[in-house]
Amino acid sequence: MKSIRDYRSDAVTLATFEMRQAMANAEVGDDFAGEDPTVKYLEDMSAQMFGKEAGLFVISATMANQIAMMTSTQRGDEVLVGEESHIYNMETGGLAALSGVQARPLRSLNGKFDLPGLQRAIRNRGLQLPITRVLCLENTYDLNLGIPLSQEYMSEISMLAHKYDLLVFLDGARIFNATTALKIEPKLLCQDIDVVQFSLCKGLSAPVGAILLGTKDFIEQARRVRQRIGGGMAQAGHMAAAGIVALQTMIVRIEDDHINAKRLAIELARFNESLVNVEKTLTNIVQINLGSVGKDALYLSNSLAEYGIKVKVVDPTTCRLVTHWGITVSDIDETIDTIVKILR
Ligand SMILES: *Cc1c(COP(=O)(O)O)cnc(C)c1O
């Protein structure tokens, strides 16, 4: 592994040696005609892991989210989304631009929607009212916090949504961080979810790709939508091959990222306890809050850059550090020392 000292995202990870070999040696065919055995293998393997009927290999988690919405809504529908969610904030207004739906953002407390609030947000049917069509969940929730949401919570909220005939969609870009933190199989965690997607290139380190999962019918329609927006690929098996290796070899090591994130959080809190909320550092994302030490986020990020360490500025007083396969324990210790030196 090559240490890259880049904490801006877990999407910066590089393909492993085994992935590169699998890509070179993949058996491929024309995926337009459904004839790429490696793509098929990855889609079936993913569907089995999550207990869903069928899967679709797409280019990115953003594409998976948008295809899911285009497949499940009509123009003018309303979809319920988390106020901090990726689909609402980070996809160039795709919900409006591609699906023509309106998003209704829901507040959350520690990543959880309040049930009565959610119930109130689901509209009655009426001539003047938009139709509430989809409940969008995200797990881990909040790209700047990475909160794992329990199976009990996801099932409770899905049951409520199903009572009103909503489709429950899960953006599981970082679902394996959630399954690792909660020590649960994806199949169980997602048992009451209708449609789910996960990323192959965040914690799992594949170079490209995400998988969308649902019923056979849903995925058949989603495949047409993927084609419509130019997401159909010919010999995609070269990329799917890396995805297969990602699922086979990279899930087990995500625990290391969580241990590293916790170590970073604990040591920074030892230096100054207002810098990090250790209890809320549950997966691979560490938030550094600089408000109380009178420094701004840009100062920390620029200072760290001088030492070759890259972090993301979330807002004027907050930085985000994401741990991943490219970050070693010694990187963590060096980063702790460097931050302490800068802020002392
Ligand atoms: C990163 C991320 C995405 C988008 O992933 P891409 O593959 O970069 O398009 C979607 N949802 C969540 C929660 C993410 O963290």
XYZ file of C-alpha atoms and ligand atoms in Angstrom:
359
model
C 0.000 0.000 0.000
C 1.073 3.524 -0.798
C 0.503 6.059 1.957
C -1.088 9.153 0.442
C -1.659 11.438 3.478
C -4.821 12.731 1.873
C -7.719 12.899 4.324
C -10.077 14.925 2.089
C -12.171 11.852 1.249
C -12.078 8.063 1.160
C -12.637 8.380 -2.599
C -8.926 9.283 -3.007
C -7.843 5.670 -2.423
C -5.921 3.903 -5.187
C -6.735 0.477 -6.651
C -4.897 -2.393 -4.965
C -2.386 -4.593 -6.774
C -4.930 -7.414 -6.796
C -7.554 -5.121 -8.354
C -5.144 -4.070 -11.111
C -4.415 -7.709 -11.895
C -8.110 -8.593 -11.911
C -8.822 -5.666 -14.268
C -6.102 -6.798 -16.676
C -7.269 -10.398 -16.697
C -11.047 -9.910 -16.597
C -13.234 -11.961 -18.871
C -15.420 -9.374 -20.615
C -18.169 -9.016 -23.209
C -20.704 -6.467 -24.401
C -22.672 -5.348 -21.367
C -25.262 -3.578 -23.588
C -26.304 -7.046 -24.701
C -26.035 -8.389 -21.153
C -23.016 -10.419 -22.218
C -20.327 -9.307 -19.809
C -19.839 -12.202 -17.371
C -17.772 -10.149 -14.912
C -20.397 -7.399 -14.648
C -23.089 -10.039 -14.174
C -21.043 -11.735 -11.476
C -20.573 -8.466 -9.557
C -24.282 -7.574 -9.849
C -25.411 -11.027 -8.672
C -22.862 -11.210 -5.886
C -23.987 -7.789 -4.601
C -27.676 -8.695 -4.800
C -26.989 -11.824 -2.746
C -25.024 -9.940 -0.103
C -27.907 -7.519 0.368
C -30.756 -10.000 -0.026
C -32.205 -8.166 -3.031
C -33.398 -9.681 -6.322
C -31.182 -7.859 -8.783
C -28.313 -5.411 -9.160
C -27.073 -2.797 -11.615
C -23.461 -1.671 -12.006
C -23.243 2.102 -12.490
C -20.430 4.613 -12.760
C -20.834 6.431 -9.452
C -22.928 6.623 -6.311
C -24.329 9.933 -7.586
C -25.504 8.167 -10.732
C -27.026 5.384 -8.623
C -28.943 7.932 -6.518
C -30.225 9.824 -9.543
C -31.218 6.695 -11.483
C -33.079 5.441 -8.409
C -35.072 8.679 -8.232
C -35.722 8.846 -11.999
C -36.990 5.278 -11.870
C -39.281 5.696 -8.883
C -40.877 9.125 -9.365
C -42.894 11.230 -11.777
C -42.429 14.956 -12.371
C -44.021 16.976 -9.589
C -43.695 14.244 -6.976
C -42.154 15.007 -3.606
C -39.293 13.054 -2.063
C -38.289 13.222 1.600
C -34.571 13.717 2.151
C -32.277 14.392 5.086
C -31.249 18.026 5.461
C -27.580 16.954 5.519
C -27.906 14.267 2.853
C -25.698 13.879 -0.211
C -28.633 13.488 -2.601
C -30.029 16.844 -1.448
C -26.828 18.883 -1.144
C -24.104 17.442 -3.308
C -25.623 16.368 -6.616
C -25.930 19.688 -8.499
C -29.683 19.830 -7.956
C -30.127 16.557 -9.816
C -33.447 15.796 -8.135
C -34.963 18.887 -9.755
C -32.955 18.808 -12.966
C -33.254 15.115 -13.836
C -36.383 13.837 -12.090
C -38.369 17.077 -11.866
C -39.281 16.300 -8.271
C -39.299 18.598 -5.296
C -37.207 17.656 -2.313
C -38.575 18.097 1.177
C -35.686 18.229 3.631
C -36.137 16.667 7.061
C -34.271 17.653 10.226
C -32.398 14.994 12.067
C -31.021 14.599 15.553
C -27.800 12.576 15.590
C -28.717 11.356 12.137
C -32.236 10.246 13.049
C -35.469 11.768 11.782
C -38.054 12.283 14.438
C -40.943 9.928 13.717
C -43.871 12.310 14.341
C -42.098 14.924 12.173
C -41.671 12.405 9.391
C -45.299 11.376 9.648
C -46.400 15.012 9.354
C -44.218 15.451 6.273
C -45.979 12.630 4.413
C -48.802 14.363 2.557
C -52.422 13.371 2.286
C -53.703 12.813 -1.214
C -55.450 15.914 -2.613
C -55.872 17.634 -5.941
C -53.559 20.518 -5.029
C -50.906 18.498 -3.266
C -47.762 16.901 -4.602
C -47.596 13.155 -4.042
C -45.041 12.046 -1.468
C -43.342 9.214 -3.332
C -40.013 8.279 -1.759
C -38.284 8.349 1.606
C -34.537 8.727 1.075
C -32.321 7.415 3.844
C -28.539 7.538 4.013
C -26.274 5.221 6.038
C -23.749 6.168 7.239
C -25.506 9.513 7.460
C -23.976 12.938 6.834
C -20.842 13.002 4.739
C -19.162 15.236 7.302
C -19.963 13.007 10.299
C -20.490 9.408 9.132
C -23.154 8.381 11.636
C -24.108 4.677 11.524
C -27.870 4.120 11.777
C -29.112 0.946 13.427
C -31.227 -1.764 11.829
C -33.969 -1.128 14.414
C -34.190 2.532 13.434
C -34.074 1.837 9.696
C -36.800 -0.802 9.992
C -39.028 1.351 12.184
C -38.856 4.268 9.803
C -39.292 2.042 6.729
C -42.398 0.479 8.203
C -43.899 3.917 8.700
C -43.066 4.905 5.111
C -44.484 1.655 3.745
C -47.734 2.260 5.603
C -48.190 5.284 3.322
C -47.023 3.437 0.179
C -43.714 5.286 -0.035
C -40.725 3.611 -1.607
C -37.809 3.470 0.814
C -34.489 4.232 -0.810
C -31.132 4.002 0.943
C -28.029 5.868 -0.182
C -25.531 3.420 1.248
C -22.439 4.927 -0.354
C -20.681 4.120 2.959
C -22.884 1.179 3.981
C -19.862 -0.996 4.847
C -18.726 1.585 7.372
C -22.171 1.202 8.936
C -22.167 -2.622 8.853
C -18.651 -2.631 10.334
C -19.512 -0.200 13.130
C -22.757 -2.020 13.941
C -21.312 -5.516 13.424
C -24.227 -6.587 11.234
C -24.601 -8.202 7.798
C -25.773 -5.873 4.998
C -28.658 -8.243 4.313
C -29.995 -7.743 7.813
C -29.298 -4.016 8.025
C -31.153 -3.434 4.732
C -33.935 -5.968 5.155
C -36.766 -3.421 5.073
C -35.217 -1.173 2.415
C -36.751 -1.384 -1.086
C -33.877 0.027 -3.103
C -30.294 0.516 -1.946
C -27.029 1.599 -3.526
C -23.451 1.355 -2.316
C -20.153 2.759 -3.556
C -17.258 0.568 -4.601
C -14.750 3.376 -4.582
C -14.969 4.933 -1.129
C -13.880 2.685 1.727
C -13.573 -0.252 -0.663
C -10.962 1.508 -2.844
C -12.050 0.342 -6.307
C -11.257 2.931 -8.995
C -14.855 3.418 -10.114
C -18.404 2.237 -9.625
C -21.458 1.759 -7.476
C -24.170 -0.885 -7.342
C -27.910 -0.217 -7.321
C -30.070 -3.013 -5.872
C -33.797 -3.727 -5.827
C -36.469 -5.976 -7.270
C -36.008 -7.508 -10.741
C -38.688 -5.169 -12.096
C -37.128 -2.084 -10.581
C -33.646 -2.901 -11.840
C -34.971 -3.636 -15.336
C -36.463 -0.142 -15.453
C -33.351 1.356 -13.869
C -31.256 -0.245 -16.626
C -33.295 1.653 -19.228
C -32.818 4.893 -17.295
C -29.071 4.260 -17.053
C -29.019 3.848 -20.820
C -31.000 7.078 -21.308
C -28.448 9.166 -19.417
C -25.476 7.608 -21.179
C -24.480 5.243 -18.402
C -24.543 2.113 -20.540
C -21.053 0.647 -20.875
C -19.570 -1.848 -23.310
C -16.797 -3.997 -21.758
C -17.427 -2.728 -18.240
C -16.160 -6.023 -16.851
C -12.674 -4.565 -16.586
C -14.005 -2.163 -13.977
C -16.404 -4.642 -12.415
C -13.422 -6.960 -11.829
C -11.955 -4.398 -9.439
C -15.343 -4.162 -7.731
C -15.417 -7.917 -7.131
C -11.969 -7.793 -5.521
C -13.142 -4.790 -3.473
C -16.049 -6.769 -2.025
C -13.919 -9.862 -1.445
C -10.930 -8.215 0.187
C -11.623 -4.687 1.411
C -14.658 -4.950 3.704
C -12.728 -6.799 6.408
C -10.157 -4.021 6.727
C -12.616 -1.122 7.178
C -12.382 -1.742 10.921
C -8.796 -0.413 10.717
C -10.094 2.901 9.345
C -12.460 3.204 12.297
C -9.685 2.425 14.775
C -7.486 5.056 13.102
C -10.264 7.654 13.167
C -10.900 6.956 16.845
C -7.187 7.232 17.640
C -7.029 10.583 15.863
C -10.118 11.825 17.704
C -8.972 10.636 21.141
C -5.491 12.120 20.836
C -6.743 15.462 19.548
C -9.306 15.590 22.352
C -6.516 14.841 24.822
C -4.730 17.936 23.517
C -7.907 20.043 23.614
C -11.236 18.425 24.340
C -13.279 21.020 22.458
C -11.551 20.116 19.171
C -13.299 16.787 18.557
C -16.374 14.962 19.748
C -14.925 11.525 20.474
C -18.323 9.910 21.165
C -19.569 10.983 17.749
C -16.544 9.594 15.947
C -18.044 6.202 15.194
C -16.816 5.373 11.696
C -14.074 6.801 9.442
C -14.846 10.524 9.658
C -13.306 12.949 12.149
C -14.547 16.501 12.508
C -12.218 19.106 13.955
C -14.010 22.134 15.406
C -11.729 25.132 15.625
C -14.222 27.714 16.907
C -13.215 27.485 20.544
C -9.469 27.628 19.886
C -9.865 30.860 17.917
C -8.396 29.549 14.672
C -10.119 29.121 11.366
C -10.430 26.006 9.264
C -8.585 27.474 6.301
C -5.600 28.266 8.529
C -5.396 24.650 9.705
C -5.868 23.234 6.226
C -3.249 25.548 4.671
C -0.788 24.878 7.487
C -1.240 21.106 7.155
C -0.756 21.367 3.383
C 2.741 22.720 4.051
C 3.489 19.373 5.700
C 1.940 17.475 2.765
C -1.255 16.615 4.654
C -4.556 17.348 2.905
C -7.866 17.890 4.725
C -11.273 19.242 3.705
C -12.663 22.551 4.933
C -16.356 22.035 5.784
C -17.146 25.555 6.972
C -15.127 28.514 8.349
C -14.463 26.771 11.671
C -14.657 23.060 10.771
C -12.314 20.628 9.020
C -13.111 17.040 8.024
C -10.608 14.183 8.017
C -11.553 10.833 6.474
C -9.514 7.704 7.130
C -9.127 5.003 4.477
C -6.841 2.354 3.001
C -4.188 4.941 2.100
C -3.783 6.121 5.716
C -1.534 4.114 8.055
C -1.232 4.177 11.847
C 2.050 6.058 11.532
C 0.337 8.640 9.284
C -2.207 9.101 12.063
C 0.468 9.655 14.701
C 2.334 12.065 12.474
C -0.881 13.952 11.707
C -1.731 14.233 15.406
C 1.739 15.652 16.139
C 1.486 18.077 13.237
C -1.955 19.377 14.222
C -0.834 19.844 17.827
C 2.260 21.726 16.637
C 0.137 24.026 14.440
C -2.523 24.749 17.060
C -0.315 24.985 20.133
C -19.663 10.097 -1.915
C -21.107 9.937 -1.718
C -21.967 9.863 -2.811
C -21.509 10.054 -4.241
O -20.522 9.191 -4.634
P -19.802 9.340 -6.036
O -19.388 7.962 -6.381
O -18.669 10.276 -5.811
O -20.774 9.903 -7.012
C -23.314 9.660 -2.556
N -23.779 9.558 -1.304
C -22.995 9.634 -0.227
C -23.569 9.480 1.132
C -21.620 9.835 -0.402
O -20.836 9.934 0.677
